Coordinates of N, CA and C in Angstrom, one line a residue:
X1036 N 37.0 44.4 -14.7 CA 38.4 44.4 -14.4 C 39.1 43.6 -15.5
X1037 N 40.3 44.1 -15.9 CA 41.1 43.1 -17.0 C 41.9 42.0 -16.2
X1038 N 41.8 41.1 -17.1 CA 42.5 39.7 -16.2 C 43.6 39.3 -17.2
X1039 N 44.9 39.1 -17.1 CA 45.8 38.8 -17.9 C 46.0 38.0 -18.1
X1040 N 46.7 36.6 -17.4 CA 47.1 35.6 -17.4 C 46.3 35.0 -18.4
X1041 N 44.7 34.7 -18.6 CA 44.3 33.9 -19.4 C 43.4 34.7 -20.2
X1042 N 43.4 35.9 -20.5 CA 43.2 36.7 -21.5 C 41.6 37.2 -20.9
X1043 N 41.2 37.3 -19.5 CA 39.9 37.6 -19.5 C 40.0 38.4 -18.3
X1044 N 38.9 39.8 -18.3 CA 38.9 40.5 -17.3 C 37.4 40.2 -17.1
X1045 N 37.4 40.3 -15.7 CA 36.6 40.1 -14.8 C 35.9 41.3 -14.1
X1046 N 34.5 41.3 -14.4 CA 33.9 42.0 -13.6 C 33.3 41.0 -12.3
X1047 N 33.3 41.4 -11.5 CA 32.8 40.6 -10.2 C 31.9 41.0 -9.3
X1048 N 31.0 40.1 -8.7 CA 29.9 40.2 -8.0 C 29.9 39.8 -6.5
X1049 N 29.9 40.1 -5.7 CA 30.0 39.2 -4.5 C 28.8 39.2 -3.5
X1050 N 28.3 38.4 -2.8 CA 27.1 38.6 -2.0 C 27.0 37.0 -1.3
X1051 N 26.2 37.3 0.1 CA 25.5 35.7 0.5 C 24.5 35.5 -0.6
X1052 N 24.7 34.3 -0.8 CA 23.4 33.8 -1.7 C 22.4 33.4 -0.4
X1053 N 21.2 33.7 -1.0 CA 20.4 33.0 -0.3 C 20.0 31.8 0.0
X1054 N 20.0 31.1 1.8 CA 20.4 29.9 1.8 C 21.6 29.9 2.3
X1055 N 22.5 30.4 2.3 CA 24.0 29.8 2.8 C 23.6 30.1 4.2
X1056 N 24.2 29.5 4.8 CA 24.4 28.8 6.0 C 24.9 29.8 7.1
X1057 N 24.1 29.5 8.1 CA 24.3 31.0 8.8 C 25.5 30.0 9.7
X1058 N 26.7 31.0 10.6 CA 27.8 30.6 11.0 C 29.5 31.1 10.1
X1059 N 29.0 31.0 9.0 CA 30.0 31.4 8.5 C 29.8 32.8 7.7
X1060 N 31.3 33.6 8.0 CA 31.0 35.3 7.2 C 30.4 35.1 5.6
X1061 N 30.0 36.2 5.7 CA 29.8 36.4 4.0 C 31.7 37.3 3.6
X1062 N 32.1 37.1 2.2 CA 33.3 37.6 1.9 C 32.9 38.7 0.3
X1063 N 33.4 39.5 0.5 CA 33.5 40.8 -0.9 C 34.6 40.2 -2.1
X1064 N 34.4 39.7 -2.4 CA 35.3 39.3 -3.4 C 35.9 40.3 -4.6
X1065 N 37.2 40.4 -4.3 CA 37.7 41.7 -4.9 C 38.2 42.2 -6.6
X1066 N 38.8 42.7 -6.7 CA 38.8 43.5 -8.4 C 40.2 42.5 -8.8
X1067 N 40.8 41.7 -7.6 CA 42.4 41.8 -8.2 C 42.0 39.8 -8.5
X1068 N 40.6 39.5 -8.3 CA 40.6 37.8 -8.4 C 40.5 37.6 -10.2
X1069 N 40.5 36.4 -10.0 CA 40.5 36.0 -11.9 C 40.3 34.5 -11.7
X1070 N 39.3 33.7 -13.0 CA 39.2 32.5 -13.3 C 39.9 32.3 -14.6
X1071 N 40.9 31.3 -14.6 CA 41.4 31.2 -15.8 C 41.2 29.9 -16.1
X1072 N 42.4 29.7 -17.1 CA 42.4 28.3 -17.8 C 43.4 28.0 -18.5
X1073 N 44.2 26.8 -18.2 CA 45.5 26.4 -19.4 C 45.0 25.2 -20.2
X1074 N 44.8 25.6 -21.3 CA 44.2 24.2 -22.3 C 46.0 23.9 -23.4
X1075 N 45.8 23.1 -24.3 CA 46.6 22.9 -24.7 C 46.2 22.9 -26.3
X1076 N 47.0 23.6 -27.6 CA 46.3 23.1 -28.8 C 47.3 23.3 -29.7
X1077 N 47.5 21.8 -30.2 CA 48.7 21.9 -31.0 C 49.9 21.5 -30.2
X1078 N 49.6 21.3 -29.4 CA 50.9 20.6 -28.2 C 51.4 21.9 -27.2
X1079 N 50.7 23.0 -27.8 CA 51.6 24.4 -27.4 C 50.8 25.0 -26.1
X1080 N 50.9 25.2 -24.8 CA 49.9 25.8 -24.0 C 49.4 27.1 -24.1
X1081 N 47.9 27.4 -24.5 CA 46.7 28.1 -24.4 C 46.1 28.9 -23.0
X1082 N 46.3 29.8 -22.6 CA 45.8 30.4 -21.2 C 45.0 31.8 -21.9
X1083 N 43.7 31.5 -20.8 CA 42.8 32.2 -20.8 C 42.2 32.8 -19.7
X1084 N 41.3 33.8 -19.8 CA 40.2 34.3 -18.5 C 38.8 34.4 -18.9
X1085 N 38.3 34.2 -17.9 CA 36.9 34.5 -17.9 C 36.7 36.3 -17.6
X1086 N 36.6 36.5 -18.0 CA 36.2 38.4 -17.4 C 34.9 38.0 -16.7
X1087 N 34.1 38.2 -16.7 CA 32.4 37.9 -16.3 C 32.1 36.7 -15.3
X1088 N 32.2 37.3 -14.2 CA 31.9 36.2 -13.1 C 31.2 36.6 -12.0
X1089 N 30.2 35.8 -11.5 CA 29.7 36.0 -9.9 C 30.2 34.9 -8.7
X1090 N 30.4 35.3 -7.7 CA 31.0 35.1 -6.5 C 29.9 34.8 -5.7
X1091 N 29.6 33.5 -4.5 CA 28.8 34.0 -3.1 C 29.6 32.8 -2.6
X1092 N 30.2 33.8 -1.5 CA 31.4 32.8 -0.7 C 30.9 33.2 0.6
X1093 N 30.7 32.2 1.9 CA 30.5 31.8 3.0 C 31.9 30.9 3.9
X1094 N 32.6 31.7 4.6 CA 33.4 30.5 4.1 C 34.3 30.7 5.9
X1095 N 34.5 30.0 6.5 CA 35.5 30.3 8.1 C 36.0 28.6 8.4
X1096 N 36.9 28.8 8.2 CA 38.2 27.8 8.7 C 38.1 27.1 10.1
X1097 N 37.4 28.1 10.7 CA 36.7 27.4 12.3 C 35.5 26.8 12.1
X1098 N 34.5 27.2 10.6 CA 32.9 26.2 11.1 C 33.3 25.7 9.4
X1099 N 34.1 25.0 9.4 CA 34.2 24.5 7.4 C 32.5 23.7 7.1
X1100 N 31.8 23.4 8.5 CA 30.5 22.7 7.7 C 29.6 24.0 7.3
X1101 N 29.5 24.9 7.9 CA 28.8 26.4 7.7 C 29.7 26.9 6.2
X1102 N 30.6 26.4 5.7 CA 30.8 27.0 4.4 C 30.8 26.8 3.5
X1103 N 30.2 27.7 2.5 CA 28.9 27.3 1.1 C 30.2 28.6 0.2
X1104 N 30.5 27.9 -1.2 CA 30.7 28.6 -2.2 C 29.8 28.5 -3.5
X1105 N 29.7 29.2 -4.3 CA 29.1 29.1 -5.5 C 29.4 30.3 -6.7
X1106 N 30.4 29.8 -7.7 CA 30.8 30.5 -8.7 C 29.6 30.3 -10.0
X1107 N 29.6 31.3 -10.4 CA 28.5 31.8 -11.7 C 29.4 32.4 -12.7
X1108 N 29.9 31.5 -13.7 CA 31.0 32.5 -14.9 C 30.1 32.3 -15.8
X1109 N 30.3 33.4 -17.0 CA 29.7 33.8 -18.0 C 30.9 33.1 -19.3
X1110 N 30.1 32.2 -19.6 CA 31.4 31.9 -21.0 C 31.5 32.2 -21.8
X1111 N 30.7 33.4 -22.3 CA 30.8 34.2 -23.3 C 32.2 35.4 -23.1
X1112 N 32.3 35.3 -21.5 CA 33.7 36.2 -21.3 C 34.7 35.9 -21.7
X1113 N 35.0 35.1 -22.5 CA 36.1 34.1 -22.4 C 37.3 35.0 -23.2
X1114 N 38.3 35.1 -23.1 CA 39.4 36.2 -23.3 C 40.8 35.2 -23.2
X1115 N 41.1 34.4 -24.2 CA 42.7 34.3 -24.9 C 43.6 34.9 -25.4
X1116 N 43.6 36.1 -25.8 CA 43.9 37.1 -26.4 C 44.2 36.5 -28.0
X1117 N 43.0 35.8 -28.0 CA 42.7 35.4 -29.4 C 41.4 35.6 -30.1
X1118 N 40.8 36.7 -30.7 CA 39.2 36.4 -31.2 C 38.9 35.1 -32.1
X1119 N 40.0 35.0 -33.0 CA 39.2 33.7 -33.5 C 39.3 32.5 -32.5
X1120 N 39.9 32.1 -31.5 CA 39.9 31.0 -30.8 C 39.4 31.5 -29.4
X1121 N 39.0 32.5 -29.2 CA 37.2 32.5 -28.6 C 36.4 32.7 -29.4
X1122 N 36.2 33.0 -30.4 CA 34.7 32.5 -30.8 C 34.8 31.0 -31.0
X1123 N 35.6 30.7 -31.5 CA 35.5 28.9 -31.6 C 35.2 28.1 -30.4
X1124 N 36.1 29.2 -29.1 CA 35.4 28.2 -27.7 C 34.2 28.8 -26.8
X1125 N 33.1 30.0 -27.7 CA 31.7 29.8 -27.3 C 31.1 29.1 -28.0
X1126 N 31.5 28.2 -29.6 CA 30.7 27.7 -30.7 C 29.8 26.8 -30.0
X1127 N 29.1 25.8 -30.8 CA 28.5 24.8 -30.4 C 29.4 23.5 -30.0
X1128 N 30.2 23.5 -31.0 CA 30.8 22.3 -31.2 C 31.8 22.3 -29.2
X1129 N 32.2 23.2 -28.6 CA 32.6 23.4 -27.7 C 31.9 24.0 -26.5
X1130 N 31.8 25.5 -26.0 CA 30.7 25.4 -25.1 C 29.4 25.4 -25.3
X1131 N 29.1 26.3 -26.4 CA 27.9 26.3 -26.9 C 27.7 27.4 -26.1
X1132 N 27.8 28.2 -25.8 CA 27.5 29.3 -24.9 C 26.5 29.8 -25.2
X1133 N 25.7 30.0 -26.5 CA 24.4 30.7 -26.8 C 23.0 29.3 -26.1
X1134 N 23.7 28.2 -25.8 CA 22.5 27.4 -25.7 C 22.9 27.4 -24.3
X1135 N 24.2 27.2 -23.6 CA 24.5 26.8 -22.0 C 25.6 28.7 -21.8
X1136 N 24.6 29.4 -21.3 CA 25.7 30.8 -21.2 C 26.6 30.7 -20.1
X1137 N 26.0 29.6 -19.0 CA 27.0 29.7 -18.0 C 27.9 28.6 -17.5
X1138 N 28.8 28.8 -16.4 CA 29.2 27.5 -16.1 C 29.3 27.4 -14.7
X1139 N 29.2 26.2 -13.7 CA 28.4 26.8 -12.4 C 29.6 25.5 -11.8
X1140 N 30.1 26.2 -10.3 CA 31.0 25.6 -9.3 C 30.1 25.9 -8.4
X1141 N 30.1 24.9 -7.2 CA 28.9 24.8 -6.0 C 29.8 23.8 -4.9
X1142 N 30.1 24.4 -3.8 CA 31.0 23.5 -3.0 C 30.4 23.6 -1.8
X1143 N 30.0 22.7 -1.0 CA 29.8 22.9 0.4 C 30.2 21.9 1.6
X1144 N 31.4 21.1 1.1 CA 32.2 19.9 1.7 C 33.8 20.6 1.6
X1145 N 34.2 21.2 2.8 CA 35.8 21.4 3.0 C 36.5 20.4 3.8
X1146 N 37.6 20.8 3.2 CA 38.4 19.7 4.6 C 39.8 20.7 4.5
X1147 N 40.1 20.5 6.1 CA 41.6 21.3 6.1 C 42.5 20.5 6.0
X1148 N 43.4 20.7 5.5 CA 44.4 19.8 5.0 C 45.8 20.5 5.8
X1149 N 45.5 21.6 6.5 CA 46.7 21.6 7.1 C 48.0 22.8 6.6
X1150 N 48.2 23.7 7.1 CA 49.7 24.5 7.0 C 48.4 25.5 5.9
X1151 N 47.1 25.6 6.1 CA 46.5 26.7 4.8 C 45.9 26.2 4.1
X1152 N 46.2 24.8 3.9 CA 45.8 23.8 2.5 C 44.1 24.1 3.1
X1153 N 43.1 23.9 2.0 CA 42.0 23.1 1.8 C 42.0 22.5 0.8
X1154 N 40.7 21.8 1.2 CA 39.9 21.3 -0.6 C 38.5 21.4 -0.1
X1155 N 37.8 21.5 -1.6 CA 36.8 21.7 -1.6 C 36.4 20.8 -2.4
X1156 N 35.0 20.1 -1.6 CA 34.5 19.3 -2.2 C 33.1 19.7 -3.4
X1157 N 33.1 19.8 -4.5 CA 31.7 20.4 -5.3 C 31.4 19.7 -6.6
X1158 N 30.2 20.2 -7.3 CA 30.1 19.7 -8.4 C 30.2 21.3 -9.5
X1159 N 30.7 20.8 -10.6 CA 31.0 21.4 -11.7 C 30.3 21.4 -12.8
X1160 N 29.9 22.7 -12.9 CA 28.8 22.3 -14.8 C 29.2 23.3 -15.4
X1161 N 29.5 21.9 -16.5 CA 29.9 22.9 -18.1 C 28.8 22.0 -19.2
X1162 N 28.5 23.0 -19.9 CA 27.2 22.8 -21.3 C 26.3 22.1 -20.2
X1163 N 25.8 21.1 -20.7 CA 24.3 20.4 -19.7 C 25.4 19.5 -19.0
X1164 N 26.2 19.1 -18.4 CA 27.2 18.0 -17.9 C 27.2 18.6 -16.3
X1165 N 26.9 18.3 -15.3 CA 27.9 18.4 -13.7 C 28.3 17.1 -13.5
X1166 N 29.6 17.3 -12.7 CA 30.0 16.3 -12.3 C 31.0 16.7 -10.7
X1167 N 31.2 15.5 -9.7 CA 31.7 16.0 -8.8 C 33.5 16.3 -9.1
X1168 N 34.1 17.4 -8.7 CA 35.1 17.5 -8.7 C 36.0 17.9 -7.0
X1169 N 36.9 17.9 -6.6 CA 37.8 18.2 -6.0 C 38.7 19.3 -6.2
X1170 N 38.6 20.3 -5.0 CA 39.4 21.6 -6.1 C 40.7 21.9 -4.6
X1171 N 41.7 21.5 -5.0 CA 42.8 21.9 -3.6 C 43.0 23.4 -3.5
X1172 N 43.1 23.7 -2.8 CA 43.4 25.6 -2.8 C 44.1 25.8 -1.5
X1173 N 44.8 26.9 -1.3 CA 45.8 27.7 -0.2 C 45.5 28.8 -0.1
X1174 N 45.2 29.0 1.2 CA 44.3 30.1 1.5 C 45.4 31.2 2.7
X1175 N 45.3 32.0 2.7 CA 46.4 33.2 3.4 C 45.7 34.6 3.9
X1176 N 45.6 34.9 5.0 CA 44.0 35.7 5.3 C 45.2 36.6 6.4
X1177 N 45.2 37.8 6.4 CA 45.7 39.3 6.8 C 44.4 40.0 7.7
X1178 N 44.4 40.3 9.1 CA 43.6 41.2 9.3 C 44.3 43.0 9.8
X1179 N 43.6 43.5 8.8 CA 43.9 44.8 8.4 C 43.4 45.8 8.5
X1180 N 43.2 47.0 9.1 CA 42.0 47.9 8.9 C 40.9 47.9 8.9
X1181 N 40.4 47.3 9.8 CA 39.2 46.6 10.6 C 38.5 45.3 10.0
X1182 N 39.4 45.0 9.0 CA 38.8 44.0 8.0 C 39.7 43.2 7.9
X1183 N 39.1 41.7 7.2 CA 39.7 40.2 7.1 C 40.5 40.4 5.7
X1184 N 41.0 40.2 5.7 CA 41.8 40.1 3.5 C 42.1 38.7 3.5
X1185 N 41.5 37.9 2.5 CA 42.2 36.7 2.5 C 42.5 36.8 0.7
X1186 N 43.4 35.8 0.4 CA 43.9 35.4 -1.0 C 43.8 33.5 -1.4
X1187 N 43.1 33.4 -2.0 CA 42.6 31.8 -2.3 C 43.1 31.4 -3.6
X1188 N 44.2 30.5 -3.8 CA 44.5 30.1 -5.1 C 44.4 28.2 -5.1
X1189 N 43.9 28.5 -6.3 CA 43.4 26.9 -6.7 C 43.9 26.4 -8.2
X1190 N 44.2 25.1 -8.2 CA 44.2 24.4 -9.5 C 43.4 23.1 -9.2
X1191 N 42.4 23.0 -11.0 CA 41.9 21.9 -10.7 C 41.8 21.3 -12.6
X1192 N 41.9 20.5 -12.6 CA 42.5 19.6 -13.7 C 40.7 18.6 -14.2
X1193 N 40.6 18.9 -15.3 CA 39.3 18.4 -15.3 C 39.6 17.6 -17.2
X1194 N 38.9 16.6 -17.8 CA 39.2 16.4 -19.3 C 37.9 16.7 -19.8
X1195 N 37.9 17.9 -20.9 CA 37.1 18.9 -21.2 C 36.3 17.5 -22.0
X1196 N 36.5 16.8 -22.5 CA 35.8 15.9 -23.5 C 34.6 14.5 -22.6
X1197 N 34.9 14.8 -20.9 CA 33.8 14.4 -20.0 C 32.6 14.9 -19.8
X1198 N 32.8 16.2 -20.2 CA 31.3 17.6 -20.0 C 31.1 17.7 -21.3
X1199 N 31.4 16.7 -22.5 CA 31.0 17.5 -23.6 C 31.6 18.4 -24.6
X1200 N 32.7 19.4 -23.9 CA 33.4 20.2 -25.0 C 33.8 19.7 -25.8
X1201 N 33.7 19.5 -27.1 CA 34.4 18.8 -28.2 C 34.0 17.7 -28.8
X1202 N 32.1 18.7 -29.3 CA 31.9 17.9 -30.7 C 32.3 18.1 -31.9
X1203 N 32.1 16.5 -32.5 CA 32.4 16.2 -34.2 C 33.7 16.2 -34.3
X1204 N 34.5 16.8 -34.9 CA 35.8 17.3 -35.1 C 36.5 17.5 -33.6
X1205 N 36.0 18.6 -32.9 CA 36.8 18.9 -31.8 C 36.9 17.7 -30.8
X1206 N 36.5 16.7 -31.0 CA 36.8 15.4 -30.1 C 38.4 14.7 -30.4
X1207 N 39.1 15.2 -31.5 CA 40.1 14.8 -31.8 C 41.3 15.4 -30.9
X1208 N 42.0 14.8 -29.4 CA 42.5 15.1 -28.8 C 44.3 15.7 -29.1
X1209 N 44.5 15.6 -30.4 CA 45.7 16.0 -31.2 C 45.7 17.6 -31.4
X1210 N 44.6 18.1 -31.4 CA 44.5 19.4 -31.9 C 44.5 19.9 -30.3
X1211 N 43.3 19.7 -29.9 CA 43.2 20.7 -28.9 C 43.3 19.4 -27.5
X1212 N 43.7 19.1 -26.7 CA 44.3 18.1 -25.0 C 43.2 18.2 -25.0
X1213 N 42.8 17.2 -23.8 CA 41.5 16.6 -23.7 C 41.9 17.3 -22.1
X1214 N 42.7 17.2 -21.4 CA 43.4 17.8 -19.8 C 43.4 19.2 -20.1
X1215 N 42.5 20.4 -19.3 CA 42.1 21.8 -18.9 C 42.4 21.7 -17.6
X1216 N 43.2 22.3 -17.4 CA 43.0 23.5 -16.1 C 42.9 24.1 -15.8
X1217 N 42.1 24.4 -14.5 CA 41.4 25.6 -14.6 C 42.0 25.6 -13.0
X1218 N 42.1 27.3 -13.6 CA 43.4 28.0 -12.2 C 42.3 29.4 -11.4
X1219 N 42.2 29.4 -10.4 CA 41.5 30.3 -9.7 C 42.6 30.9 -8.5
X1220 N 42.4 32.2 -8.4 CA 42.7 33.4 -7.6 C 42.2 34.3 -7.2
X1221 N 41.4 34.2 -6.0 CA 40.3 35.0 -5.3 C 41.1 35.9 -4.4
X1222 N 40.8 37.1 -4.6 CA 40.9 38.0 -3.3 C 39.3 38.5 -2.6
X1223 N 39.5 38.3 -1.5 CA 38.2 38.5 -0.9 C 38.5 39.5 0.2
X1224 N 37.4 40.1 1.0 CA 37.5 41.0 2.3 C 36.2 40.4 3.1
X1225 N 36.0 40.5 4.4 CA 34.8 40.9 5.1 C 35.1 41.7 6.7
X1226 N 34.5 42.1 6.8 CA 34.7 42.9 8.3 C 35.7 41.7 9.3
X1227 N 36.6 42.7 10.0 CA 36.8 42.1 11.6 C 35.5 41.4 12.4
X1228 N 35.8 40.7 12.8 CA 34.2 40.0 14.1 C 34.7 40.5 15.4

């Protein structure tokens, strides 16, 4: 699928991983989601997408301990509607994507925050780096035609120069912000219960 906002279309995968936690549905994660990214370079804002991503979402607002996510993006998908400034952000000096191809979100700590709100508690890996992050999201779920439809949007604010991005030169926070956010929009389905 093409993904606009941050220049990357997404093909998507959805499934239980094996292991997630029985209690909570498995969800299909749909054609209209997208992982993006607002970086900054040159003072000017940079938005991008990952096209190439896997999905295994477990996830019910009644058992939040039964609910396991886990994203699998491909960083070689990466789409700014710039070729030269995606290949510079698979290079080495930045993800390195030929040595680390992927980048991995793993959450299995929610908390309801109320009126929709969650957060999600997980760790985050980019190049060889995880670290724990915090991801707030608003969640809005329609049951339709025998099936659940929900819509999950998130921002989460991370400084690319903690995981690594931005060896030698690229450490120089003038050129390119050291502050990435990374903006997520899931649409998902699973059966009525």
């Amino acid at each position: 699928m093409k993904a606009a906002a941050l220049g990357f279309a997404m093909t998507l995968l959805a499934g239980a991983a094996p292991g997630l936690a029985q209690g909570a549905p498995d969800w299909m994660v749909g054609y209209g989601s997208r992982i993006g990214f607002v970086a900054t370079q040159s003072g000017a804002p940079v938005e991008g997408v990952f096209e190439d991503f896997m999905a295994s979402i477990a996830f019910d607002p009644d058992n939040l301990a039964a609910s396991r996510v886990e994203v699998v993006i491909e960083v070689a998908s990466v789409n700014s509607l710039s070729k030269d400034r995606d290949e510079m952000i698979r290079s080495a000096p930045l993800f390195d994507a030929a040595l680390w191809p992927s980048a991995t979100f793993a959450a299995e700590g929610f908390t309801d925050l109320g009126g929709g709100r969650y957060e999600a508690a997980g760790n985050l890996t980019l190049r060889d780096v995880t670290l724990p992050v915090m991801l707030p999201f608003t969640l809005v779920t329609e049951e339709r035609d025998g099936a659940v439809h929900a819509v999950a949007s998130g921002e989460l604010a991370v400084l690319r120069l903690d995981y690594g991005i931005g060896q030698g030169l690229w450490q120089d926070t003038s050129v390119v912000g050291n502050e990435v956010t990374i903006k997520i929009d899931i649409q998902a389905s699973r059966p009525a219960l």
